[in-house]
mmCIF file of C-alpha atoms and ligand atoms in Angstrom:
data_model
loop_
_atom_site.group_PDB
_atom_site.id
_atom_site.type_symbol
_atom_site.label_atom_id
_atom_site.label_comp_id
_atom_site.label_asym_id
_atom_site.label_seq_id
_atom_site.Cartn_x
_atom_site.Cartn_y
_atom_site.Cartn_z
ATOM 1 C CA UNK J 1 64.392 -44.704 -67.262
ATOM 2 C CA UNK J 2 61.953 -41.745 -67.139
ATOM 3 C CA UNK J 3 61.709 -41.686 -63.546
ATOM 4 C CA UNK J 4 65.581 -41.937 -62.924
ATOM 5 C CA UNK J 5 67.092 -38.288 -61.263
ATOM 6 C CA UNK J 6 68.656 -35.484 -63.454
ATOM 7 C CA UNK J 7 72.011 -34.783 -61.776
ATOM 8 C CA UNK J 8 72.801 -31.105 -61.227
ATOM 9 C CA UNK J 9 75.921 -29.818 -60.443
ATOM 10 C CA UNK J 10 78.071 -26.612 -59.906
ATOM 11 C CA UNK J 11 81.042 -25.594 -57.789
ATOM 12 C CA UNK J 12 78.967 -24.548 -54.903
ATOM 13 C CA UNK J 13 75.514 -22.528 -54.742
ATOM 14 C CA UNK J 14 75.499 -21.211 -57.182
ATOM 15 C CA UNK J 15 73.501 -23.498 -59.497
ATOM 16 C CA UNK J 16 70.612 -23.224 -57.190
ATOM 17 C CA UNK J 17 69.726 -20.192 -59.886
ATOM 18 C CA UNK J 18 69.618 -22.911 -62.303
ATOM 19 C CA UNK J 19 68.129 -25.815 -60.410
ATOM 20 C CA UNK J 20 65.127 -23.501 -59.622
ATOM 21 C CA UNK J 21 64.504 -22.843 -63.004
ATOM 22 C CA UNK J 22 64.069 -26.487 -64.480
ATOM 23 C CA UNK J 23 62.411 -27.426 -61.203
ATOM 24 C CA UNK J 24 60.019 -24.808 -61.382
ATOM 25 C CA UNK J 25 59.400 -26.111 -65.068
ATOM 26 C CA UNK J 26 59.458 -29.933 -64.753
ATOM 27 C CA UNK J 27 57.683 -30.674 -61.465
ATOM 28 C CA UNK J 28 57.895 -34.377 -61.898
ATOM 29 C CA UNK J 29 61.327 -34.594 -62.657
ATOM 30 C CA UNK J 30 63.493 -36.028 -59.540
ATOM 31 C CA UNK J 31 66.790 -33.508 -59.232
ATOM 32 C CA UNK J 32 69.922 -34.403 -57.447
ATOM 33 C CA UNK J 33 72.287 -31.429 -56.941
ATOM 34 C CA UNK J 34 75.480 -31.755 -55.895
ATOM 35 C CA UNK J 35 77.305 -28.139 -54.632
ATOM 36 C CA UNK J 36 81.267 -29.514 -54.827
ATOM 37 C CA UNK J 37 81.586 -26.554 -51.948
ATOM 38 C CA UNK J 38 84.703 -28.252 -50.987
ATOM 39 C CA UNK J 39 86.639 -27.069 -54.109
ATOM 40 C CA UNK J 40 84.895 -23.723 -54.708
ATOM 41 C CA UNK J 41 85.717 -21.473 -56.663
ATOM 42 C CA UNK J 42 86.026 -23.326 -59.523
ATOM 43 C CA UNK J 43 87.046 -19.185 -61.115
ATOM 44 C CA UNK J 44 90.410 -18.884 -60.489
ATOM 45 C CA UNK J 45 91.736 -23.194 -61.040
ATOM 46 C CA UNK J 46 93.493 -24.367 -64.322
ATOM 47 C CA UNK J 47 91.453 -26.115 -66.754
ATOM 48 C CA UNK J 48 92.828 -29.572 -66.001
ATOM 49 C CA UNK J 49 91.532 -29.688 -62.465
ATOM 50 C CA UNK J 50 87.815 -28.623 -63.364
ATOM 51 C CA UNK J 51 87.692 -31.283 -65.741
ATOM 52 C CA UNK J 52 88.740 -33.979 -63.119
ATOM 53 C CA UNK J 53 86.367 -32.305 -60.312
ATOM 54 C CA UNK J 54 83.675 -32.725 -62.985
ATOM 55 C CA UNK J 55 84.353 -36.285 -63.901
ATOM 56 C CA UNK J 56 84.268 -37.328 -60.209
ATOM 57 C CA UNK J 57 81.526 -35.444 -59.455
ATOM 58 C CA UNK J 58 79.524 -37.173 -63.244
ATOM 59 C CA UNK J 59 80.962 -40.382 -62.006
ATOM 60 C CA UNK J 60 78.948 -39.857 -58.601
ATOM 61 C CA UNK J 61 75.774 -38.229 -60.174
ATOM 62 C CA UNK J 62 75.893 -41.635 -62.580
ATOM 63 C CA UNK J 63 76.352 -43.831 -59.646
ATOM 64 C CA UNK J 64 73.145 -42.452 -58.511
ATOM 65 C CA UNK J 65 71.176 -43.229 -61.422
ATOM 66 C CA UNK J 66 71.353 -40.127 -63.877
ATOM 67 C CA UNK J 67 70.073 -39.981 -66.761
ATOM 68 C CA UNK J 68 71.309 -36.733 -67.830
ATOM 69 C CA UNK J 69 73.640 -34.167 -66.289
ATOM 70 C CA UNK J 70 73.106 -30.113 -65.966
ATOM 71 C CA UNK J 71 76.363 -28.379 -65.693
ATOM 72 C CA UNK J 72 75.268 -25.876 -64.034
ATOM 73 C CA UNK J 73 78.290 -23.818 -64.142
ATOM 74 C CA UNK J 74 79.633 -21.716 -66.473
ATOM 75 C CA UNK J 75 83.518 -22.174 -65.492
ATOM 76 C CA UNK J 76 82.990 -26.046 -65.177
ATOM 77 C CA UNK J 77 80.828 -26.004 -69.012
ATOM 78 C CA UNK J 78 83.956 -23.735 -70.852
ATOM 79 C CA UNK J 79 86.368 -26.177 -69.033
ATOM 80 C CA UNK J 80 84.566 -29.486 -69.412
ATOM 81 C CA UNK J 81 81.270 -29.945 -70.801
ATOM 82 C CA UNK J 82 82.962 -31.180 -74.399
ATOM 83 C CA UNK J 83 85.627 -33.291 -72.353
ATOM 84 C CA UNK J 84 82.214 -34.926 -70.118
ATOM 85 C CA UNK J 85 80.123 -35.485 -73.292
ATOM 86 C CA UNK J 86 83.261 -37.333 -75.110
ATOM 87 C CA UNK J 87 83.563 -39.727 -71.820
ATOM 88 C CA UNK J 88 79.984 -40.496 -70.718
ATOM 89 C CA UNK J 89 77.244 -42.040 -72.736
ATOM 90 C CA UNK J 90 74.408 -40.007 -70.890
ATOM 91 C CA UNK J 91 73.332 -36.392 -72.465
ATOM 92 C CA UNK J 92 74.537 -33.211 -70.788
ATOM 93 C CA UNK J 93 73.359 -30.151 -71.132
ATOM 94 C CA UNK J 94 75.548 -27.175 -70.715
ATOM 95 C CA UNK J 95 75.795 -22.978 -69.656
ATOM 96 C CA UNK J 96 76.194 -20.410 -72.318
ATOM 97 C CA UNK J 97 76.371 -16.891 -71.063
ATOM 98 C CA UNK J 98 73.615 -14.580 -72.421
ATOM 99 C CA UNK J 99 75.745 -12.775 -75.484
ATOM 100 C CA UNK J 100 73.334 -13.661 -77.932
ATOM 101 C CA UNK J 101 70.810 -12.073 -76.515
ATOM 102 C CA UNK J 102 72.689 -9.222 -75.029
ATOM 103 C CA UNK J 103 73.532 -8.239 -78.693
ATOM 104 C CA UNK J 104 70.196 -8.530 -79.504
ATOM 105 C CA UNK J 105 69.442 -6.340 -76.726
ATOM 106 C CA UNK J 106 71.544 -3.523 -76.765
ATOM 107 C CA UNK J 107 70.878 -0.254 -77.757
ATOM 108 C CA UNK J 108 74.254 1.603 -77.091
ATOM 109 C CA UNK J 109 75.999 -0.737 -78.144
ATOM 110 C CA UNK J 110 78.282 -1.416 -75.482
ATOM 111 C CA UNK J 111 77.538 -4.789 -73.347
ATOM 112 C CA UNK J 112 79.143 -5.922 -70.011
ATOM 113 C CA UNK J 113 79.849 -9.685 -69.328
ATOM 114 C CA UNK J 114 80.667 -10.379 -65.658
ATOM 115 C CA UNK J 115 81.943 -13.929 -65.076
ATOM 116 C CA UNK J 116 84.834 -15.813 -63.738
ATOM 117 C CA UNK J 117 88.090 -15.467 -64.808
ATOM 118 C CA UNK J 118 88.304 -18.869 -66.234
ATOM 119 C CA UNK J 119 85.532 -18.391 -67.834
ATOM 120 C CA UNK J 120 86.076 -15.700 -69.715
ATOM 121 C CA UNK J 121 89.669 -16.877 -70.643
ATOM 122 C CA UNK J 122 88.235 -20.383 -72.055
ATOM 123 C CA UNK J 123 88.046 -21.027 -75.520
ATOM 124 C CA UNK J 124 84.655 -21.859 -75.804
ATOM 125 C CA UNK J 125 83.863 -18.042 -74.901
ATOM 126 C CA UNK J 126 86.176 -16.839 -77.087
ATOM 127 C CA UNK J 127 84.145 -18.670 -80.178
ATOM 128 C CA UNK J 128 80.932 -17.653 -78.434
ATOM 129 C CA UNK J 129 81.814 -13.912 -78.791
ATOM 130 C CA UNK J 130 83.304 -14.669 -82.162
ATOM 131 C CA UNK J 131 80.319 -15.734 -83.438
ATOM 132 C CA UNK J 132 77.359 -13.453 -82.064
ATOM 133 C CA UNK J 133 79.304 -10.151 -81.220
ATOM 134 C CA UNK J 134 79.240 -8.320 -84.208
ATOM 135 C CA UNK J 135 79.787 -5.007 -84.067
ATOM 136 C CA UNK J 136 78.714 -4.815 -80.466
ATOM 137 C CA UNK J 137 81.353 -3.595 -77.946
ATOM 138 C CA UNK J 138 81.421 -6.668 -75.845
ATOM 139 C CA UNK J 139 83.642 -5.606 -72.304
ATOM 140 C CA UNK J 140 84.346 -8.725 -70.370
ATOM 141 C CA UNK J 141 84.867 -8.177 -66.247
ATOM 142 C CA UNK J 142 86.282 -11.043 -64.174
ATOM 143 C CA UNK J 143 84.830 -10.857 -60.583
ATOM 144 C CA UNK J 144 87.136 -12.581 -57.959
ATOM 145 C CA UNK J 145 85.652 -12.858 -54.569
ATOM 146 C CA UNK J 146 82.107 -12.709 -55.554
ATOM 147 C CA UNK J 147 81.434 -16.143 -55.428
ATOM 148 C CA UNK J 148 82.582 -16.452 -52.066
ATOM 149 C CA UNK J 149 80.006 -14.055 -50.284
ATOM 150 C CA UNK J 150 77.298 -16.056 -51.982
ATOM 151 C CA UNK J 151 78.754 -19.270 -50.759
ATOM 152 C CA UNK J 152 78.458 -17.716 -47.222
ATOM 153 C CA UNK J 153 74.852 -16.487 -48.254
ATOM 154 C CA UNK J 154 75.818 -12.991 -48.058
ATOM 155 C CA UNK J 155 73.914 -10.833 -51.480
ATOM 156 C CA UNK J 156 73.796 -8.122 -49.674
ATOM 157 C CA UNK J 157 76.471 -6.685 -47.119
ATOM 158 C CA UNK J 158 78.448 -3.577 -47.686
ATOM 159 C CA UNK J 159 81.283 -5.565 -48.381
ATOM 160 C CA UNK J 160 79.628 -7.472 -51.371
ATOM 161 C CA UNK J 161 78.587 -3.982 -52.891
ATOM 162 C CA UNK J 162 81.550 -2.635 -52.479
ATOM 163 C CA UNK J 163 83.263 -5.155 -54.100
ATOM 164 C CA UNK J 164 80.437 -5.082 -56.661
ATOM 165 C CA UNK J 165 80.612 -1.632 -57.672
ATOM 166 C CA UNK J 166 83.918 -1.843 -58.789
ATOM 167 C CA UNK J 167 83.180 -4.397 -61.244
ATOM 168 C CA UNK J 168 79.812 -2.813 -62.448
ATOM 169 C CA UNK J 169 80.440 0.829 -62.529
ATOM 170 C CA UNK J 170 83.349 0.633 -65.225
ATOM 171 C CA UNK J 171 80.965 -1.026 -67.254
ATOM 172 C CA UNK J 172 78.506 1.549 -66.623
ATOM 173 C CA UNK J 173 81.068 4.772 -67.242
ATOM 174 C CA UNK J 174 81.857 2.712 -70.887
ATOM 175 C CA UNK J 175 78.230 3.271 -71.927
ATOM 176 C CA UNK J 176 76.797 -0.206 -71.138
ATOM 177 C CA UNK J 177 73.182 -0.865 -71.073
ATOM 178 C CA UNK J 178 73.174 -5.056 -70.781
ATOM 179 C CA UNK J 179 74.848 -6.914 -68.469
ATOM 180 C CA UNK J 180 75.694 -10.605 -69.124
ATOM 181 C CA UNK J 181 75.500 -12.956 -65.207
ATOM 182 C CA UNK J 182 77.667 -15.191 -67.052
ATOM 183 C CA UNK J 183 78.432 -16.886 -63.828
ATOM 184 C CA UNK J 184 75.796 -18.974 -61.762
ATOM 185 C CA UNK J 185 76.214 -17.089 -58.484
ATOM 186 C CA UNK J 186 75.375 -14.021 -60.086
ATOM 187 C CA UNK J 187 71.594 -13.854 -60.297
ATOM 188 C CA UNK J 188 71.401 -14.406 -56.703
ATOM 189 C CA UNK J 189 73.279 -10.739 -56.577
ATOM 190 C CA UNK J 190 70.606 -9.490 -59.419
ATOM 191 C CA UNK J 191 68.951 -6.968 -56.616
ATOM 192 C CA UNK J 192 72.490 -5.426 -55.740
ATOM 193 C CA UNK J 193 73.622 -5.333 -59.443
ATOM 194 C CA UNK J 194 70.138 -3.576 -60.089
ATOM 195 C CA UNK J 195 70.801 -1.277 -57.254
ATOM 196 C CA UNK J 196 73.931 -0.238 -58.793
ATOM 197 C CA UNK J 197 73.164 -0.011 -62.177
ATOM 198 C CA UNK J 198 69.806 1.143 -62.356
ATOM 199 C CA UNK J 199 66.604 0.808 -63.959
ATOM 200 C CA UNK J 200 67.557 0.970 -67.494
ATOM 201 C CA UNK J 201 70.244 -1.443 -67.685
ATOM 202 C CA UNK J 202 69.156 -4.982 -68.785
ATOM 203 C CA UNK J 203 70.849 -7.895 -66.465
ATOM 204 C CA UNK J 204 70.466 -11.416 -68.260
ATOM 205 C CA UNK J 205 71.097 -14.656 -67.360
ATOM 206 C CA UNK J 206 70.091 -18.004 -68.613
ATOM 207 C CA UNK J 207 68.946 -20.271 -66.270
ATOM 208 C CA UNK J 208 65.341 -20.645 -68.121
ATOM 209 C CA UNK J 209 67.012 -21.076 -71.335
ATOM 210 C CA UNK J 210 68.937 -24.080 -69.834
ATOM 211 C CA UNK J 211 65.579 -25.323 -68.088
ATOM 212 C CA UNK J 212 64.348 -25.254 -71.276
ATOM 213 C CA UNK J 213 66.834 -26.744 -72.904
ATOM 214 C CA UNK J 214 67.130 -29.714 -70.320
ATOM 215 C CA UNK J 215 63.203 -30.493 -71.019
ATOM 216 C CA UNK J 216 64.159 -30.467 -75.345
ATOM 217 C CA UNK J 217 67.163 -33.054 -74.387
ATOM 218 C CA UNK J 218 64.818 -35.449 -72.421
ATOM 219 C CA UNK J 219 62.171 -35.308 -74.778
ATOM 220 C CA UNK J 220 64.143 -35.873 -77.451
ATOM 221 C CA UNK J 221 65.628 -38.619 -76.072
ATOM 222 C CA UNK J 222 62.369 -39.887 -74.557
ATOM 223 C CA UNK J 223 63.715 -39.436 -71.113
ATOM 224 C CA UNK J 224 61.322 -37.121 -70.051
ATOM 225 C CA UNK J 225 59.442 -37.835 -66.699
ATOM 226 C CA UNK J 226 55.357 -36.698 -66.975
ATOM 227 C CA UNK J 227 54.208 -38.413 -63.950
ATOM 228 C CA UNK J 228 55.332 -38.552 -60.016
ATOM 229 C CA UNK J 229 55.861 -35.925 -57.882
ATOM 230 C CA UNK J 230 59.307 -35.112 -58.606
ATOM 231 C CA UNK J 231 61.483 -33.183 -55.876
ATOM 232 C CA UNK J 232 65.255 -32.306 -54.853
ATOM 233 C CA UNK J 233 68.105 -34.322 -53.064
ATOM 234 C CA UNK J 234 70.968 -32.086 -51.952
ATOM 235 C CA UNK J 235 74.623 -33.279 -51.802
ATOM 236 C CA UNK J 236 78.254 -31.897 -51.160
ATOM 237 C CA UNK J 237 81.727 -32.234 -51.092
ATOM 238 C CA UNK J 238 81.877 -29.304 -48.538
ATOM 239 C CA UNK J 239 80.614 -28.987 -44.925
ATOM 240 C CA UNK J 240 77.288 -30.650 -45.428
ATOM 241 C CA UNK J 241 75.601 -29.028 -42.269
ATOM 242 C CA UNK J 242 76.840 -25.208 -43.689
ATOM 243 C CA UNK J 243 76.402 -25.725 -46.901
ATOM 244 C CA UNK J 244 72.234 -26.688 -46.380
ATOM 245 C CA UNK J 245 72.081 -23.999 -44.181
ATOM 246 C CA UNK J 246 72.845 -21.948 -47.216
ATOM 247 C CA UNK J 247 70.831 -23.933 -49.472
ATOM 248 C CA UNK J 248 67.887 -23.166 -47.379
ATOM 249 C CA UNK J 249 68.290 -19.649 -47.224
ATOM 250 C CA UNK J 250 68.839 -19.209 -51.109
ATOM 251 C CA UNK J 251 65.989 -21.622 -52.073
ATOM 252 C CA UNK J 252 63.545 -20.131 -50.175
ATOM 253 C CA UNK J 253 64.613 -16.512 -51.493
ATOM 254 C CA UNK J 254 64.180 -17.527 -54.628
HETATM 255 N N1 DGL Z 1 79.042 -20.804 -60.560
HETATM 256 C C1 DGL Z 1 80.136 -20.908 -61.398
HETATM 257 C C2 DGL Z 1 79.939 -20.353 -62.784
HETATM 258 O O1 DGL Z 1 78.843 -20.329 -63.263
HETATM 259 C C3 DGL Z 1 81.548 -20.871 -60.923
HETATM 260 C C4 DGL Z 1 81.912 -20.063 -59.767
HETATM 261 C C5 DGL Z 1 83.272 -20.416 -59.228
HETATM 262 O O2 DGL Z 1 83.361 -21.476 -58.621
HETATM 263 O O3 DGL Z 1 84.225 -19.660 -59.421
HETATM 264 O O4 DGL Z 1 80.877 -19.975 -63.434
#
């Protein structure tokens, strides 16, 4: 069972930020991603239908051998992860947007979370800024159409910064000095945040924090692999031949 694949999945790409991450950390671990590129965004569908995308897509990372499941999506984790982990019998392991340490972090005070819309309206965030905001001003910014100029591979364009610097400067002209990448696309736009926000505003995300999470969860439950050469196998629900094209661009950039 060691040497059985960890499924990955997100609604597209964007989990590439993730997949790098544990892959870059567990070396021998065999990864199969699946991008569900055919039903992206995931940010702007009701809850219902991001549960039965993720089921499907668990049901064909299982099929495949599995033994344990990265959601690595923040809209598809608030929607589903407790719904997946009730259903399955294999371990998953989960987003959670970088609040915690964004409190930790800030000095004014004031902290901007950029995600998806469902994201941000799902329950689970609610009780994740209940419990670590504190006294912190936390300002939450849903970004529609972002995810779709990563899906194309576009991080840099005018377009995308445009678009961008609507959604960052608020945040910005409201004092804030962290920025939460609650969404998985997100640190692939880290350089044109940056741009925008300068050099002495914090952007966090927490795709090591899940890599190390996945390795606790297989060594915990003695899944871990410590041999073999490990590697990636790429899958999709979109337009296979596009979607690799933009795997390959964003893999190697990263
Ligand atoms: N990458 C996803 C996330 O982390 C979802 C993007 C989308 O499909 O809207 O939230």
């Amino acid at each position: 069972m060691t040497a059985a694949p960890i499924g990955v999945f997100d609604s597209g790409v964007g989990g590439l930020s993730v997949l790098r991450e544990i892959r870059r950390k567990l070396p021998a671990e065999r990864l199969i991603y699946f991008a569900d590129s055919g039903h992206c965004p995931y940010g702007g569908k009701p809850q219902a239908q991001i549960q039965q995308r993720s089921m499907v897509i668990t049901d064909e990372l299982l099929a495949a051998g599995a033994k344990l499941i990265v959601v690595a999506c923040n809209t598809a984790t608030i929607a589903a992860v407790e719904h997946l982990r009730a259903t399955y019998p294999v371990p998953f392991v989960g987003m959670e947007p970088a609040v915690k340490p964004a409190v930790a972090a800030t000095r004014s005070g004031v902290v901007g979370v950029l995600a998806t819309g469902a994201a941000l309206g799902g329950q689970k965030f609610h009780h994740l800024l209940q419990q670590h905001a504190r006294d912190v001003r936390m300002i939450t910014q849903p970004c529609p159409g972002l995810v779709e100029h990563v899906e194309r591979g576009d991080v840099s364009s005018p377009e995308l910064r445009s678009l961008l610097r609507g959604y960052v400067q608020p945040l910005l002209d409201a004092g804030a000095d962290v920025l939460v990448l609650g969404c998985t696309h997100y640190p692939f736009l880290r350089a044109a945040i940056a741009e925008i926000a300068g050099p002495h505003v914090l952007l966090l995300d927490t795709g090591e924090a899940v890599a190390r999470q996945t390795q606790r969860v297989l060594e915990r439950e003695g899944l871990l692999a410590t041999q073999g050469e490990g590697g990636v196998e790429w899958r999709s629900s979109g337009d296979v031949v596009a979607v690799q094209s933009v795997i390959d661009r964003l893999w190697s950039a990263g």
